[in-house]
Amino acid sequence: MELLIKIFDIGRNEFIFKKLLRKYGYTNGVLIALILLLWISAFFIGDLFGVYSWTILKLILPVVGAIGLMINFVMLIILIVKKQRSVKLFMNIVINIIFIFPILMTMNIILCAYPNTIERTQPSITVGWPLTEETVVGWGGNLVKGNLPHAVWASERWAYDLVMEPYNINSDSNENYGIWNKEINAPVSGIVVAVSNDEADITPGTEDFTSIEGNYVYIKIKETGTYLLLNHLKKDSVTVEVGDTVEPGDVIGRVGNSGSSSEPHLHIHHQRQDPTKVIHPVLAEGLPLFFEDIDGDLMPKKGALIKPQFH
């Protein structure tokens, strides 16, 4: 008897589900399922599934939603002229608005870090400080408010921007910034997998850049097989080549202002995927990055003053 009741309940629920789909549209049902799948993947599945889902939510869905909304409004005007109503069209408008909603995160109106946590995202690494002088963390840490340009994207979830006094001085001369031309030391043991050395340094405060990363050195970490990326290096300052083995403390280049950069600084982050093989820099999974031999938190936050303690 219980089996018959269960079969009846399943049949009744299936009937209700099909009735709802007919009322609100099978296409709308698919779109709702897609939205749920993307959010679930980003928040609970992670890995590359989460990375791609997060990117689609923030960059692709808003465009699709905006186009769909314009089409829907035209159709709505036609129905109003004809004095007709459509529940399916109303539902489609609601879904397109939901598609557009993540644009508020992309524009940082709603602050939301990529939903990975240090605890569930491994491997993390602890590396040496890449500079030998007193340094200020321009952006960094686990919280989105202190790491706004980075934490909102999967690949740079735990990235850092490092500067030195004076900084944020609105000068249009790179030489006036404290970190300009400072030597960069390899923070880890590993093999250099990519370098860029010939992109011009831009004038601070401008957007006349060729690439987002500018000049760089990318290291495959010996201990974990993951990758450490150091960006915005000075033109013609890189001292290593692809295939070179580096050890902590080896000089690999100097701080510049190449790429998408508001002022001279060193960008550094840790990720799982080989940066030479990803389709786009944002389509990688960022991993936690800690520092040793510094007089502060292992994961320093925005505004922290770092004094390296070399042995």
PDB file of C-alpha atoms in Angstrom, residues 8-237:
ATOM      1  CA  PHE A   8       0.970   8.088  -6.816  1.00  0.00           C
ATOM      2  CA  ASP A   9       2.835  10.986  -5.140  1.00  0.00           C
ATOM      3  CA  ILE A  10       5.632  10.798  -7.701  1.00  0.00           C
ATOM      4  CA  GLY A  11       3.136  10.783 -10.534  1.00  0.00           C
ATOM      5  CA  ARG A  12       1.224  13.696  -9.028  1.00  0.00           C
ATOM      6  CA  ASN A  13       4.410  15.755  -8.512  1.00  0.00           C
ATOM      7  CA  GLU A  14       5.519  15.043 -12.067  1.00  0.00           C
ATOM      8  CA  PHE A  15       2.120  16.150 -13.340  1.00  0.00           C
ATOM      9  CA  ILE A  16       2.336  19.408 -11.338  1.00  0.00           C
ATOM     10  CA  PHE A  17       5.886  20.017 -12.626  1.00  0.00           C
ATOM     11  CA  LYS A  18       4.858  19.538 -16.249  1.00  0.00           C
ATOM     12  CA  LYS A  19       1.847  21.770 -15.708  1.00  0.00           C
ATOM     13  CA  LEU A  20       4.095  24.550 -14.375  1.00  0.00           C
ATOM     14  CA  LEU A  21       6.441  24.180 -17.330  1.00  0.00           C
ATOM     15  CA  ARG A  22       3.556  24.465 -19.785  1.00  0.00           C
ATOM     16  CA  LYS A  23       2.281  27.550 -17.977  1.00  0.00           C
ATOM     17  CA  TYR A  24       5.588  29.394 -17.622  1.00  0.00           C
ATOM     18  CA  GLY A  25       7.437  27.962 -20.632  1.00  0.00           C
ATOM     19  CA  TYR A  26       9.909  25.130 -21.089  1.00  0.00           C
ATOM     20  CA  THR A  27      12.625  27.605 -22.124  1.00  0.00           C
ATOM     21  CA  ASN A  28      12.161  29.527 -18.886  1.00  0.00           C
ATOM     22  CA  GLY A  29      12.460  26.269 -16.996  1.00  0.00           C
ATOM     23  CA  VAL A  30      15.792  25.567 -18.677  1.00  0.00           C
ATOM     24  CA  LEU A  31      17.035  29.100 -17.928  1.00  0.00           C
ATOM     25  CA  ILE A  32      16.112  28.789 -14.246  1.00  0.00           C
ATOM     26  CA  ALA A  33      17.949  25.456 -14.082  1.00  0.00           C
ATOM     27  CA  LEU A  34      21.001  27.079 -15.702  1.00  0.00           C
ATOM     28  CA  ILE A  35      21.079  29.917 -13.173  1.00  0.00           C
ATOM     29  CA  LEU A  36      20.819  27.489 -10.255  1.00  0.00           C
ATOM     30  CA  LEU A  37      23.535  25.261 -11.729  1.00  0.00           C
ATOM     31  CA  LEU A  38      25.942  28.188 -12.128  1.00  0.00           C
ATOM     32  CA  TRP A  39      25.429  29.487  -8.579  1.00  0.00           C
ATOM     33  CA  ILE A  40      25.696  25.988  -7.076  1.00  0.00           C
ATOM     34  CA  SER A  41      28.859  25.314  -9.060  1.00  0.00           C
ATOM     35  CA  ALA A  42      30.473  28.595  -7.994  1.00  0.00           C
ATOM     36  CA  PHE A  43      29.606  28.291  -4.296  1.00  0.00           C
ATOM     37  CA  PHE A  44      29.749  24.563  -3.633  1.00  0.00           C
ATOM     38  CA  ILE A  45      31.642  22.695  -6.367  1.00  0.00           C
ATOM     39  CA  GLY A  46      34.614  24.970  -6.953  1.00  0.00           C
ATOM     40  CA  ASP A  47      37.659  23.944  -9.023  1.00  0.00           C
ATOM     41  CA  LEU A  48      37.470  24.958 -12.677  1.00  0.00           C
ATOM     42  CA  PHE A  49      33.711  24.341 -12.688  1.00  0.00           C
ATOM     43  CA  GLY A  50      33.360  27.116 -10.146  1.00  0.00           C
ATOM     44  CA  VAL A  51      35.821  29.384 -11.963  1.00  0.00           C
ATOM     45  CA  TYR A  52      33.993  29.139 -15.278  1.00  0.00           C
ATOM     46  CA  SER A  53      30.598  29.440 -13.604  1.00  0.00           C
ATOM     47  CA  TRP A  54      31.670  32.596 -11.750  1.00  0.00           C
ATOM     48  CA  THR A  55      33.017  34.134 -14.940  1.00  0.00           C
ATOM     49  CA  ILE A  56      29.825  33.331 -16.861  1.00  0.00           C
ATOM     50  CA  LEU A  57      27.704  34.793 -14.063  1.00  0.00           C
ATOM     51  CA  LYS A  58      29.673  38.054 -13.903  1.00  0.00           C
ATOM     52  CA  LEU A  59      30.588  38.670 -17.525  1.00  0.00           C
ATOM     53  CA  ILE A  60      28.344  36.715 -19.895  1.00  0.00           C
ATOM     54  CA  LEU A  61      24.906  36.415 -18.270  1.00  0.00           C
ATOM     55  CA  PRO A  62      24.461  40.188 -17.803  1.00  0.00           C
ATOM     56  CA  VAL A  63      25.030  40.734 -21.537  1.00  0.00           C
ATOM     57  CA  VAL A  64      22.643  37.918 -22.455  1.00  0.00           C
ATOM     58  CA  GLY A  65      20.097  39.242 -19.963  1.00  0.00           C
ATOM     59  CA  ALA A  66      20.313  42.798 -21.308  1.00  0.00           C
ATOM     60  CA  ILE A  67      19.761  41.635 -24.887  1.00  0.00           C
ATOM     61  CA  GLY A  68      16.908  39.372 -23.806  1.00  0.00           C
ATOM     62  CA  LEU A  69      15.295  42.167 -21.799  1.00  0.00           C
ATOM     63  CA  MET A  70      15.297  44.526 -24.782  1.00  0.00           C
ATOM     64  CA  ILE A  71      13.654  41.857 -26.945  1.00  0.00           C
ATOM     65  CA  ASN A  72      11.113  41.136 -24.223  1.00  0.00           C
ATOM     66  CA  PHE A  73      10.166  44.799 -23.902  1.00  0.00           C
ATOM     67  CA  VAL A  74       9.517  44.984 -27.634  1.00  0.00           C
ATOM     68  CA  MET A  75       7.318  41.892 -27.379  1.00  0.00           C
ATOM     69  CA  LEU A  76       5.574  43.375 -24.342  1.00  0.00           C
ATOM     70  CA  ILE A  77       4.738  46.571 -26.243  1.00  0.00           C
ATOM     71  CA  ILE A  78       3.302  44.481 -29.068  1.00  0.00           C
ATOM     72  CA  LEU A  79       1.126  42.546 -26.607  1.00  0.00           C
ATOM     73  CA  ILE A  80      -0.058  45.771 -24.947  1.00  0.00           C
ATOM     74  CA  VAL A  81      -1.058  47.166 -28.343  1.00  0.00           C
ATOM     75  CA  LYS A  82      -2.927  43.933 -29.073  1.00  0.00           C
ATOM     76  CA  LYS A  83      -4.413  44.028 -25.540  1.00  0.00           C
ATOM     77  CA  GLN A  84      -3.042  40.568 -24.787  1.00  0.00           C
ATOM     78  CA  ARG A  85      -1.300  39.058 -21.790  1.00  0.00           C
ATOM     79  CA  SER A  86       1.426  36.436 -21.516  1.00  0.00           C
ATOM     80  CA  VAL A  87       2.526  34.780 -18.288  1.00  0.00           C
ATOM     81  CA  LYS A  88       5.480  33.228 -20.141  1.00  0.00           C
ATOM     82  CA  LEU A  89       6.671  36.641 -21.314  1.00  0.00           C
ATOM     83  CA  PHE A  90       6.370  38.083 -17.811  1.00  0.00           C
ATOM     84  CA  MET A  91       8.413  35.169 -16.429  1.00  0.00           C
ATOM     85  CA  ASN A  92      11.024  35.640 -19.155  1.00  0.00           C
ATOM     86  CA  ILE A  93      11.390  39.317 -18.205  1.00  0.00           C
ATOM     87  CA  VAL A  94      11.940  38.331 -14.565  1.00  0.00           C
ATOM     88  CA  ILE A  95      14.567  35.759 -15.560  1.00  0.00           C
ATOM     89  CA  ASN A  96      16.433  38.266 -17.738  1.00  0.00           C
ATOM     90  CA  ILE A  97      16.517  40.716 -14.833  1.00  0.00           C
ATOM     91  CA  ILE A  98      18.036  37.926 -12.711  1.00  0.00           C
ATOM     92  CA  PHE A  99      20.594  37.370 -15.486  1.00  0.00           C
ATOM     93  CA  ILE A 100      21.557  41.054 -15.386  1.00  0.00           C
ATOM     94  CA  PHE A 101      21.785  41.224 -11.572  1.00  0.00           C
ATOM     95  CA  PRO A 102      25.452  39.989 -11.284  1.00  0.00           C
ATOM     96  CA  ILE A 103      26.574  43.116 -13.165  1.00  0.00           C
ATOM     97  CA  LEU A 104      26.267  44.816  -9.768  1.00  0.00           C
ATOM     98  CA  MET A 105      29.055  42.520  -8.536  1.00  0.00           C
ATOM     99  CA  THR A 106      31.153  43.073 -11.657  1.00  0.00           C
ATOM    100  CA  MET A 107      30.880  46.846 -11.106  1.00  0.00           C
ATOM    101  CA  ASN A 108      31.680  46.373  -7.382  1.00  0.00           C
ATOM    102  CA  ILE A 109      28.385  47.962  -6.363  1.00  0.00           C
ATOM    103  CA  ILE A 110      27.714  44.749  -4.453  1.00  0.00           C
ATOM    104  CA  LEU A 111      30.989  43.517  -2.962  1.00  0.00           C
ATOM    105  CA  CYS A 112      31.262  39.759  -3.202  1.00  0.00           C
ATOM    106  CA  ALA A 113      34.497  37.791  -3.131  1.00  0.00           C
ATOM    107  CA  TYR A 114      34.856  34.689  -5.258  1.00  0.00           C
ATOM    108  CA  PRO A 115      33.324  32.081  -2.920  1.00  0.00           C
ATOM    109  CA  ASN A 116      36.388  30.012  -2.103  1.00  0.00           C
ATOM    110  CA  THR A 117      37.704  29.651   1.419  1.00  0.00           C
ATOM    111  CA  ILE A 118      41.261  29.107   2.593  1.00  0.00           C
ATOM    112  CA  GLU A 119      40.185  25.937   4.386  1.00  0.00           C
ATOM    113  CA  ARG A 120      38.741  24.189   1.342  1.00  0.00           C
ATOM    114  CA  THR A 121      41.204  25.537  -1.243  1.00  0.00           C
ATOM    115  CA  GLN A 122      44.469  23.600  -1.337  1.00  0.00           C
ATOM    116  CA  PRO A 123      47.358  23.555  -1.733  1.00  0.00           C
ATOM    117  CA  SER A 124      48.254  26.773  -0.009  1.00  0.00           C
ATOM    118  CA  ILE A 125      51.909  27.822   0.077  1.00  0.00           C
ATOM    119  CA  THR A 126      54.113  29.902   2.336  1.00  0.00           C
ATOM    120  CA  VAL A 127      56.837  31.778   0.487  1.00  0.00           C
ATOM    121  CA  GLY A 128      59.559  34.340   1.099  1.00  0.00           C
ATOM    122  CA  TRP A 129      58.945  38.072   0.805  1.00  0.00           C
ATOM    123  CA  PRO A 130      59.887  39.192  -2.740  1.00  0.00           C
ATOM    124  CA  LEU A 131      61.384  42.555  -1.700  1.00  0.00           C
ATOM    125  CA  THR A 132      64.245  43.457   0.633  1.00  0.00           C
ATOM    126  CA  GLU A 133      63.033  46.837   1.886  1.00  0.00           C
ATOM    127  CA  GLU A 134      60.128  48.044   3.994  1.00  0.00           C
ATOM    128  CA  THR A 135      56.955  47.458   1.970  1.00  0.00           C
ATOM    129  CA  VAL A 136      53.301  48.468   2.204  1.00  0.00           C
ATOM    130  CA  VAL A 137      50.499  46.098   1.192  1.00  0.00           C
ATOM    131  CA  GLY A 138      48.411  48.139  -1.227  1.00  0.00           C
ATOM    132  CA  TRP A 139      45.830  45.398  -1.595  1.00  0.00           C
ATOM    133  CA  GLY A 140      45.849  41.979   0.033  1.00  0.00           C
ATOM    134  CA  GLY A 141      44.302  39.531   2.458  1.00  0.00           C
ATOM    135  CA  ASN A 142      41.240  37.322   2.582  1.00  0.00           C
ATOM    136  CA  LEU A 143      38.501  39.971   2.797  1.00  0.00           C
ATOM    137  CA  VAL A 144      37.006  41.666  -0.240  1.00  0.00           C
ATOM    138  CA  LYS A 145      37.100  45.167   1.310  1.00  0.00           C
ATOM    139  CA  GLY A 146      40.855  44.996   1.773  1.00  0.00           C
ATOM    140  CA  ASN A 147      41.514  43.196  -1.482  1.00  0.00           C
ATOM    141  CA  LEU A 148      38.845  44.610  -3.759  1.00  0.00           C
ATOM    142  CA  PRO A 149      40.503  44.439  -7.188  1.00  0.00           C
ATOM    143  CA  HIS A 150      41.540  40.826  -6.658  1.00  0.00           C
ATOM    144  CA  ALA A 151      39.228  38.902  -4.340  1.00  0.00           C
ATOM    145  CA  VAL A 152      36.217  39.369  -6.619  1.00  0.00           C
ATOM    146  CA  TRP A 153      37.897  37.243  -9.320  1.00  0.00           C
ATOM    147  CA  ALA A 154      38.663  33.540  -9.076  1.00  0.00           C
ATOM    148  CA  SER A 155      42.252  33.659 -10.330  1.00  0.00           C
ATOM    149  CA  GLU A 156      43.333  36.481  -7.988  1.00  0.00           C
ATOM    150  CA  ARG A 157      41.315  35.513  -4.918  1.00  0.00           C
ATOM    151  CA  TRP A 158      44.390  35.902  -2.674  1.00  0.00           C
ATOM    152  CA  ALA A 159      46.564  38.216  -4.775  1.00  0.00           C
ATOM    153  CA  TYR A 160      48.645  41.133  -3.459  1.00  0.00           C
ATOM    154  CA  ASP A 161      49.682  44.532  -4.780  1.00  0.00           C
ATOM    155  CA  LEU A 162      52.839  45.767  -3.048  1.00  0.00           C
ATOM    156  CA  VAL A 163      54.095  49.358  -2.905  1.00  0.00           C
ATOM    157  CA  MET A 164      56.685  51.417  -0.990  1.00  0.00           C
ATOM    158  CA  GLU A 165      56.668  54.945   0.363  1.00  0.00           C
ATOM    159  CA  PRO A 166      56.009  57.287  -1.305  1.00  0.00           C
ATOM    160  CA  TYR A 167      52.991  55.897  -3.150  1.00  0.00           C
ATOM    161  CA  ASN A 168      49.539  57.115  -4.188  1.00  0.00           C
ATOM    162  CA  ILE A 169      51.041  60.553  -4.807  1.00  0.00           C
ATOM    163  CA  ASN A 170      49.364  61.261  -8.168  1.00  0.00           C
ATOM    164  CA  SER A 171      52.690  61.930  -9.850  1.00  0.00           C
ATOM    165  CA  ASP A 172      52.990  61.250 -13.565  1.00  0.00           C
ATOM    166  CA  SER A 173      56.633  60.208 -13.190  1.00  0.00           C
ATOM    167  CA  ASN A 174      57.424  56.579 -12.309  1.00  0.00           C
ATOM    168  CA  GLU A 175      60.708  57.631 -10.697  1.00  0.00           C
ATOM    169  CA  ASN A 176      58.833  59.484  -7.935  1.00  0.00           C
ATOM    170  CA  TYR A 177      57.348  56.283  -6.511  1.00  0.00           C
ATOM    171  CA  GLY A 178      59.249  54.474  -3.794  1.00  0.00           C
ATOM    172  CA  ILE A 179      59.005  50.973  -5.232  1.00  0.00           C
ATOM    173  CA  TRP A 180      60.081  51.910  -8.757  1.00  0.00           C
ATOM    174  CA  ASN A 181      63.094  49.898  -9.991  1.00  0.00           C
ATOM    175  CA  LYS A 182      63.462  47.902  -6.746  1.00  0.00           C
ATOM    176  CA  GLU A 183      64.940  44.407  -7.138  1.00  0.00           C
ATOM    177  CA  ILE A 184      62.518  41.488  -6.983  1.00  0.00           C
ATOM    178  CA  ASN A 185      63.669  38.242  -5.384  1.00  0.00           C
ATOM    179  CA  ALA A 186      62.299  34.817  -6.214  1.00  0.00           C
ATOM    180  CA  PRO A 187      60.041  33.882  -3.274  1.00  0.00           C
ATOM    181  CA  VAL A 188      60.204  30.105  -3.944  1.00  0.00           C
ATOM    182  CA  SER A 189      62.191  27.283  -5.472  1.00  0.00           C
ATOM    183  CA  GLY A 190      60.944  26.417  -8.923  1.00  0.00           C
ATOM    184  CA  ILE A 191      61.291  26.559 -12.676  1.00  0.00           C
ATOM    185  CA  VAL A 192      60.558  29.657 -14.743  1.00  0.00           C
ATOM    186  CA  VAL A 193      57.777  28.765 -17.201  1.00  0.00           C
ATOM    187  CA  ALA A 194      57.197  32.168 -18.809  1.00  0.00           C
ATOM    188  CA  VAL A 195      58.703  35.647 -18.968  1.00  0.00           C
ATOM    189  CA  SER A 196      57.838  38.941 -20.633  1.00  0.00           C
ATOM    190  CA  ASN A 197      60.421  41.680 -20.724  1.00  0.00           C
ATOM    191  CA  ASP A 198      59.802  44.111 -23.575  1.00  0.00           C
ATOM    192  CA  GLU A 199      56.551  45.905 -22.780  1.00  0.00           C
ATOM    193  CA  ALA A 200      56.963  49.603 -22.114  1.00  0.00           C
ATOM    194  CA  ASP A 201      56.231  51.034 -18.679  1.00  0.00           C
ATOM    195  CA  ILE A 202      53.239  53.342 -18.795  1.00  0.00           C
ATOM    196  CA  THR A 203      52.739  56.779 -17.282  1.00  0.00           C
ATOM    197  CA  PRO A 204      51.052  56.490 -13.850  1.00  0.00           C
ATOM    198  CA  GLY A 205      47.331  57.154 -13.915  1.00  0.00           C
ATOM    199  CA  THR A 206      46.942  56.355 -17.608  1.00  0.00           C
ATOM    200  CA  GLU A 207      45.467  53.348 -19.376  1.00  0.00           C
ATOM    201  CA  ASP A 208      47.848  53.230 -22.328  1.00  0.00           C
ATOM    202  CA  PHE A 209      48.863  49.615 -21.744  1.00  0.00           C
ATOM    203  CA  THR A 210      49.394  46.719 -24.159  1.00  0.00           C
ATOM    204  CA  SER A 211      48.507  43.803 -21.883  1.00  0.00           C
ATOM    205  CA  ILE A 212      46.872  43.401 -18.482  1.00  0.00           C
ATOM    206  CA  GLU A 213      49.875  41.690 -16.895  1.00  0.00           C
ATOM    207  CA  GLY A 214      52.634  43.784 -18.429  1.00  0.00           C
ATOM    208  CA  ASN A 215      56.104  42.271 -18.039  1.00  0.00           C
ATOM    209  CA  TYR A 216      56.191  39.227 -15.800  1.00  0.00           C
ATOM    210  CA  VAL A 217      57.936  36.162 -14.427  1.00  0.00           C
ATOM    211  CA  TYR A 218      55.898  32.989 -13.859  1.00  0.00           C
ATOM    212  CA  ILE A 219      57.360  30.224 -11.695  1.00  0.00           C
ATOM    213  CA  LYS A 220      56.237  26.606 -11.381  1.00  0.00           C
ATOM    214  CA  ILE A 221      56.698  25.889  -7.687  1.00  0.00           C
ATOM    215  CA  LYS A 222      58.872  22.864  -6.981  1.00  0.00           C
ATOM    216  CA  GLU A 223      57.057  21.910  -3.782  1.00  0.00           C
ATOM    217  CA  THR A 224      53.459  21.904  -5.046  1.00  0.00           C
ATOM    218  CA  GLY A 225      53.520  21.983  -8.864  1.00  0.00           C
ATOM    219  CA  THR A 226      51.338  25.111  -8.728  1.00  0.00           C
ATOM    220  CA  TYR A 227      52.299  28.527 -10.091  1.00  0.00           C
ATOM    221  CA  LEU A 228      53.455  31.850  -8.698  1.00  0.00           C
ATOM    222  CA  LEU A 229      52.859  34.901 -10.900  1.00  0.00           C
ATOM    223  CA  LEU A 230      54.712  38.220 -10.551  1.00  0.00           C
ATOM    224  CA  ASN A 231      53.444  41.029 -12.812  1.00  0.00           C
ATOM    225  CA  HIS A 232      54.081  44.670 -13.842  1.00  0.00           C
ATOM    226  CA  LEU A 233      57.870  44.362 -13.971  1.00  0.00           C
ATOM    227  CA  LYS A 234      60.067  47.079 -15.469  1.00  0.00           C
ATOM    228  CA  LYS A 235      60.903  46.835 -19.154  1.00  0.00           C
ATOM    229  CA  ASP A 236      64.222  45.081 -19.872  1.00  0.00           C
ATOM    230  CA  SER A 237      64.745  44.274 -16.180  1.00  0.00           C
TER     231      SER A 237
END
